[in-house]
Short mmCIF file of C-alpha atoms in Angstrom, two decimals:
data_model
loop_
_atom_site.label_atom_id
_atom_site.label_comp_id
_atom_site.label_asym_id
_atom_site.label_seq_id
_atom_site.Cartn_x
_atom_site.Cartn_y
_atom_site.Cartn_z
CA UNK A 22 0.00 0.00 0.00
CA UNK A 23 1.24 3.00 -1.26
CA UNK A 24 1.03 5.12 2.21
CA UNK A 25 0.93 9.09 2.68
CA UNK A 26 2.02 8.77 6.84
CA UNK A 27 5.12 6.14 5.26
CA UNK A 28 6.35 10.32 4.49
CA UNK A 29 4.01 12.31 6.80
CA UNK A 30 5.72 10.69 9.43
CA UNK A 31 5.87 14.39 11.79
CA UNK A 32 3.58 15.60 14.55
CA UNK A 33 2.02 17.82 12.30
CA UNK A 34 0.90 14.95 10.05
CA UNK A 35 -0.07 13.20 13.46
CA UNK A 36 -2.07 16.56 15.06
CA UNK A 37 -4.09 17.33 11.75
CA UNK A 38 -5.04 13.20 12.27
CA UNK A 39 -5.97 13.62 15.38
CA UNK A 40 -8.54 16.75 14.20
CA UNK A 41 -9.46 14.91 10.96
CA UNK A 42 -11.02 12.34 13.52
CA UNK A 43 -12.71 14.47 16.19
CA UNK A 44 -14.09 16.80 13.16
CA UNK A 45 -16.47 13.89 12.02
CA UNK A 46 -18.18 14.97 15.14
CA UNK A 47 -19.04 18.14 13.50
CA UNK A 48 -20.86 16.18 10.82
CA UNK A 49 -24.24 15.27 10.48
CA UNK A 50 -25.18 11.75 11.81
CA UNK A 51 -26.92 9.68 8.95
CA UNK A 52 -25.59 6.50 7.13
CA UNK A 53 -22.62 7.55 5.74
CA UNK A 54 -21.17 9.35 8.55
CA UNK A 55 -22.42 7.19 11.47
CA UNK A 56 -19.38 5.17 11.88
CA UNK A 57 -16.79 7.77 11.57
CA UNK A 58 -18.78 10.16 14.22
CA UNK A 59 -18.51 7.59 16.49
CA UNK A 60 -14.65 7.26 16.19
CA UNK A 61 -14.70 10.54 16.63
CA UNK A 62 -16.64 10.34 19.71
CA UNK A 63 -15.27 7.58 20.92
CA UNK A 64 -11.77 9.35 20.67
CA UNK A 65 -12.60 12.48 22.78
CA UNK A 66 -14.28 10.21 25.63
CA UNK A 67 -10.82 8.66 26.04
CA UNK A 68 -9.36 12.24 26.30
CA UNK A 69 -11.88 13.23 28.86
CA UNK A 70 -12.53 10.03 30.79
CA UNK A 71 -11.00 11.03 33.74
CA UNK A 72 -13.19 14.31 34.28
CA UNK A 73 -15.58 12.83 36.50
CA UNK A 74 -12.64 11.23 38.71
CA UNK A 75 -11.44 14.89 39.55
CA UNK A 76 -14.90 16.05 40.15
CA UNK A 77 -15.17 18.10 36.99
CA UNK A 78 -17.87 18.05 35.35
CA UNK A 79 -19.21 14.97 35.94
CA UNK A 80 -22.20 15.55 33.80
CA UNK A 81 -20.27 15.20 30.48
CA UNK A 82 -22.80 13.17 27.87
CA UNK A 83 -20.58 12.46 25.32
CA UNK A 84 -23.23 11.30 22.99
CA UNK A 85 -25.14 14.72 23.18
CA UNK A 86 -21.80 16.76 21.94
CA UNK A 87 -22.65 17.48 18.14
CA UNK A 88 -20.56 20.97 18.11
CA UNK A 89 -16.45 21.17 18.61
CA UNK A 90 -14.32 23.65 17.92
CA UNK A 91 -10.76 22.70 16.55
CA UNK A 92 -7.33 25.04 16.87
CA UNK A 93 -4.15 23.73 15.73
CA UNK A 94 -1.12 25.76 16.72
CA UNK A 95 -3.08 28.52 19.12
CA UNK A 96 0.22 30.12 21.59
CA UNK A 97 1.78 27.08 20.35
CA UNK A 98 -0.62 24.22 21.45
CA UNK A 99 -0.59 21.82 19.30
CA UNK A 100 -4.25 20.35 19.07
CA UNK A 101 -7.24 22.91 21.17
CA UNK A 102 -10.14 21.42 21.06
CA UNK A 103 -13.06 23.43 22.44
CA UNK A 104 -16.62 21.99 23.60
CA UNK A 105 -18.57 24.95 24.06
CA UNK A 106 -21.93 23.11 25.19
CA UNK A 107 -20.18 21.87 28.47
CA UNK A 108 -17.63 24.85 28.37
CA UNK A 109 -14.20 22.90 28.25
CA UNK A 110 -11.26 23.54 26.51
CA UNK A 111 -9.17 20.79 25.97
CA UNK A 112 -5.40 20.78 25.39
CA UNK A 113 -3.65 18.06 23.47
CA UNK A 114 0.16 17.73 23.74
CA UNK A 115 0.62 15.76 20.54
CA UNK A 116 4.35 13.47 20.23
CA UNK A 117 5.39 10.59 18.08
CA UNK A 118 9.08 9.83 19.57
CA UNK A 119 10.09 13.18 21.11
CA UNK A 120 8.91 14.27 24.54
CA UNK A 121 7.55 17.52 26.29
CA UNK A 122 10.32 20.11 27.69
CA UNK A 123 10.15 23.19 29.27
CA UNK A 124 6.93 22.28 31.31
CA UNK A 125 5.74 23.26 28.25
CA UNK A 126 2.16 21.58 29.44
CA UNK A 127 2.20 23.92 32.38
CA UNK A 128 2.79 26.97 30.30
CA UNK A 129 -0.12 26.65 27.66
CA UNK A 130 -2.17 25.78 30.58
CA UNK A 131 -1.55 29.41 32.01
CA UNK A 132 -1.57 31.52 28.74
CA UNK A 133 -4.59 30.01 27.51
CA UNK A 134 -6.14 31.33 31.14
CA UNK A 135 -4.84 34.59 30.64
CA UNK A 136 -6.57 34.51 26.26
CA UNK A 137 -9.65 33.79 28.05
CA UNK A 138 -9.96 35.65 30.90
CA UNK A 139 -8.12 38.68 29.50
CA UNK A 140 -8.59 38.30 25.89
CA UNK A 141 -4.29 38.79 25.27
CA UNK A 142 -2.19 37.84 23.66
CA UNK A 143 -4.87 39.97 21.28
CA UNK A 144 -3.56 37.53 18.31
CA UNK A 145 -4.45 34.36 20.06
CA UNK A 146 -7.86 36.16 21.04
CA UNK A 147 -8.29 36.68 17.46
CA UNK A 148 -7.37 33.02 16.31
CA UNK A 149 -10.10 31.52 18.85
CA UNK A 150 -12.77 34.53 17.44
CA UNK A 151 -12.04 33.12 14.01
CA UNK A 152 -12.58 29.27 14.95
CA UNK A 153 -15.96 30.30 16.76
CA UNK A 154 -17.19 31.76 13.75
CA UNK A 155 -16.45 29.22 11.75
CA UNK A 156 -18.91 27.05 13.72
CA UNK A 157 -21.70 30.46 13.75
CA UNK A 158 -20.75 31.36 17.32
CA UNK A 159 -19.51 34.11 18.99
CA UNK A 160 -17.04 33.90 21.12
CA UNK A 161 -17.70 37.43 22.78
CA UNK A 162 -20.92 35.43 24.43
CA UNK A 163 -19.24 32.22 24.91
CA UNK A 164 -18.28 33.12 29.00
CA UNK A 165 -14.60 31.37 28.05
CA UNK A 166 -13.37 33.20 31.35
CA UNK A 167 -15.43 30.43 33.06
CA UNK A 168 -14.35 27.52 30.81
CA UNK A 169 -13.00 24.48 32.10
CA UNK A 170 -9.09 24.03 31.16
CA UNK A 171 -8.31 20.09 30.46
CA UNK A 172 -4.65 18.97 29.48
CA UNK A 173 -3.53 15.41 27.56
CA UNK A 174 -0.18 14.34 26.68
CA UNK A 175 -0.70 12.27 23.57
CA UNK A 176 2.24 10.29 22.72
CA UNK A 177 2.20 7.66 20.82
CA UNK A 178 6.00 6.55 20.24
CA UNK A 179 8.11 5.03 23.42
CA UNK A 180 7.23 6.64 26.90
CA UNK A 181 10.54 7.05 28.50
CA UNK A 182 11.04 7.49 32.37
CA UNK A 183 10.43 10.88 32.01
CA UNK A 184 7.92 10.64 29.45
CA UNK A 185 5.82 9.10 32.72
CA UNK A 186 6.67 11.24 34.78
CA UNK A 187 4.94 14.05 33.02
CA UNK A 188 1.87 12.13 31.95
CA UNK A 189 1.36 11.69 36.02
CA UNK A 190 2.21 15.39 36.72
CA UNK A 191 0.20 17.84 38.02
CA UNK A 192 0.07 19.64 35.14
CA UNK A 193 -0.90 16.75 33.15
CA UNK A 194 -4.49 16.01 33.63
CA UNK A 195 -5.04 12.53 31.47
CA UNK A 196 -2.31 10.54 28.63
CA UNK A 197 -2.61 8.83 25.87
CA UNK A 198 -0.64 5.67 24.71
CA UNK A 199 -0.27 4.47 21.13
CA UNK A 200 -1.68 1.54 22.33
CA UNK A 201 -4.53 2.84 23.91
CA UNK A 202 -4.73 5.07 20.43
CA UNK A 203 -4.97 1.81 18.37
CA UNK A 204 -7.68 -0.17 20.92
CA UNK A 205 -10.23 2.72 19.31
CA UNK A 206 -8.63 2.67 16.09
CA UNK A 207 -8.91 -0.55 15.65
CA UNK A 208 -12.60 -1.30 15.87
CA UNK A 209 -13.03 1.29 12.41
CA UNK A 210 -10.10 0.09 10.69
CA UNK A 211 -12.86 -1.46 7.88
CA UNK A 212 -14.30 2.04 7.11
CA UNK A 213 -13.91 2.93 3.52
CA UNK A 214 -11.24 5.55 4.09
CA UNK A 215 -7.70 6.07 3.17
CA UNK A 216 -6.88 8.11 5.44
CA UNK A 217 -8.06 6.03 7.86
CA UNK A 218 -6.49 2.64 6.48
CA UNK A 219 -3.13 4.89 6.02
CA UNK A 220 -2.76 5.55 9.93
CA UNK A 221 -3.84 2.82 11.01
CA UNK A 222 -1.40 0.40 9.17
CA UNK A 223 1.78 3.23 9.95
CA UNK A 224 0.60 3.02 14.20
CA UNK A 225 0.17 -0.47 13.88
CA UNK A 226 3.70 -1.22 12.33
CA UNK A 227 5.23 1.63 14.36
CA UNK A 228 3.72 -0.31 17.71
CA UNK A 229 4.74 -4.40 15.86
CA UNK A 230 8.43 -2.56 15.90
CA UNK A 231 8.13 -0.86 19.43
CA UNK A 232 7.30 -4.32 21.03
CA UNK A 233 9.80 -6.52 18.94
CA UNK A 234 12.67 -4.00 19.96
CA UNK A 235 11.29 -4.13 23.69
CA UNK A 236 11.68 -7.48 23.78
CA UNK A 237 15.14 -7.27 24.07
CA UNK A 238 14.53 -6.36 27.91
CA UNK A 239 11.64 -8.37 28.52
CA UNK A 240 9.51 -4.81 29.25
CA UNK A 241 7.02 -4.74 27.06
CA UNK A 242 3.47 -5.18 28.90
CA UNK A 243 0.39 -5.99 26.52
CA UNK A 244 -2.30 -5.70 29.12
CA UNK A 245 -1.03 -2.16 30.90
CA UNK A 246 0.27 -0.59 27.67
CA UNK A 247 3.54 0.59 29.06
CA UNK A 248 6.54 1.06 26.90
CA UNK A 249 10.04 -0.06 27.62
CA UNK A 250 11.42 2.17 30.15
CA UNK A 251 14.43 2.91 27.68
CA UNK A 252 17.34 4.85 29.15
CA UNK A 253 18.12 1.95 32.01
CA UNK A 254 18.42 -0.35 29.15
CA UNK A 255 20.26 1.25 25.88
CA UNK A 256 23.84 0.33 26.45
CA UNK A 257 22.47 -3.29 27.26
CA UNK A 258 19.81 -3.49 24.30
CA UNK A 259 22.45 -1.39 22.02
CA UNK A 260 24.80 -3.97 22.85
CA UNK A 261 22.78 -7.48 22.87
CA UNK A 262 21.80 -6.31 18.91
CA UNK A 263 24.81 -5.67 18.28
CA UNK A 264 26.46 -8.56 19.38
CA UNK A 265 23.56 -10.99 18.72
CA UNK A 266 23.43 -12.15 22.37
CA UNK A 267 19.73 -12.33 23.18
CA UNK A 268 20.30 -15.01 25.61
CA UNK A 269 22.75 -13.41 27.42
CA UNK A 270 22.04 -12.04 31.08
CA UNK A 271 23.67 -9.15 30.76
CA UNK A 272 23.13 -7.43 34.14
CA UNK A 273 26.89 -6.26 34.06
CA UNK A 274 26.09 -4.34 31.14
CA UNK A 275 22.81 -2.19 32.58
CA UNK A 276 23.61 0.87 34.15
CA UNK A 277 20.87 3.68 35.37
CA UNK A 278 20.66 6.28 32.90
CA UNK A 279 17.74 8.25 34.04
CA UNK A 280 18.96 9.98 36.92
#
């Protein structure tokens, strides 16, 4: 299969994916678009499914959300996606094998506050004004000042030690694994869409190579969805490729990298 994400292999490629799935839920629901509406829905109740836990709002109907508002790049976030109905704003940290830096979570957290309770950076402002319109609302009656501010870090290559640390940060409010990305995936993989079929088969491989290289330490863990836990193993897995010694013990090799 001749596959656009075999060369669309950035972020970028993976954020406008992300928004290509959660717009279907913009769409009207009849035959053609029933399927891919429910991905989409099924998709942002993973993002949220924690809400209730922190005793916010806890009367989220997922099913009753037919409006979303989508902002890619917005002071630098990389996927905002806005539910006006239950007023939440939802960050999305996207990654494929880098990670976050620069609490950089934390810091679109607080300057998205300050867009909507003080309406500056005026350019930001003016990017949200634009995507409200675009769904016939206006954002000067929206009451964002009082919207709800929910964070995800989306990664879908290896989660590193540090890569877990920040998904169970403070500033992190719910995470996404490419695992747990392919367990919805999965069940719309026989929709008649390239797109669709594209992503699907590049996460899929991506995840087949993930595990096979995990292996090497023995770390990889179907049922939780963790990844290897990489930098206390790369001179040992570096080494047992290199050398062809999969059988080999190797404890005088592994040395803690991640402190």
């Amino acid at each position: 299969m001749n596959n656009i994400f075999s060369f669309a292999t950035c972020e970028l490629s993976q954020d406008a994916f992300i928004c290509w799935c959660i717009n279907w839920i913009n769409e009207p629901d009849n035959v053609t678009t029933h399927r891919y509406r429910q991905l989409g829905l099924d998709l942002l109740a993973k993002l949220i499914d924690n809400l209730s836990e922190k005793n916010q709002l806890t009367n989220v109907d997922i099913n009753s959300i037919d409006k979303i508002i989508l902002v890619q790049q917005v002071l630098n976030i990389d996927v905002l996606a806005i539910i006006p109905q239950y007023k939440l704003a939802i960050i999305i940290e996207d990654k494929t094998s880098t990670s976050e830096h620069g609490n950089q979570i934390k810091f679109y957290r607080e300057s998205l506050e300050d867009v909507f309770k003080n309406k500056k950076p005026w350019n930001a402002y003016s990017k949200l004004e634009k995507a409200f319109k675009l769904v016939n609302l206006n954002i000067d009656h929206a009451d964002i000042a009082n919207y709800h501010i929910h964070t995800v870090y989306f990664k879908t290559g290896y989660y590193f030690d540090y890569d877990w640390q920040v998904a169970h940060s403070n500033s992190v409010d719910n995470y996404l694994t490419g695992p747990m990305f392919w367990d919805i995936l999965k069940n719309y993989y026989d929709c008649e869409s390239d797109i669709l079929k594209g992503y699907c088969e590049h996460l899929k491989n991506q995840l087949d190579w993930y595990q096979a290289v995990s292996k090497i330490d023995g770390k990889y863990d179907d049922e939780e969805c963790h990844y290897i836990k990489w930098e206390r193993i790369t001179q040992h897995g570096f080494l047992q490729v290199l050398f062809d010694n999969e059988g080999l013990d190797g404890n005088w090799l592994w040395k803690d990298m991640s402190a």
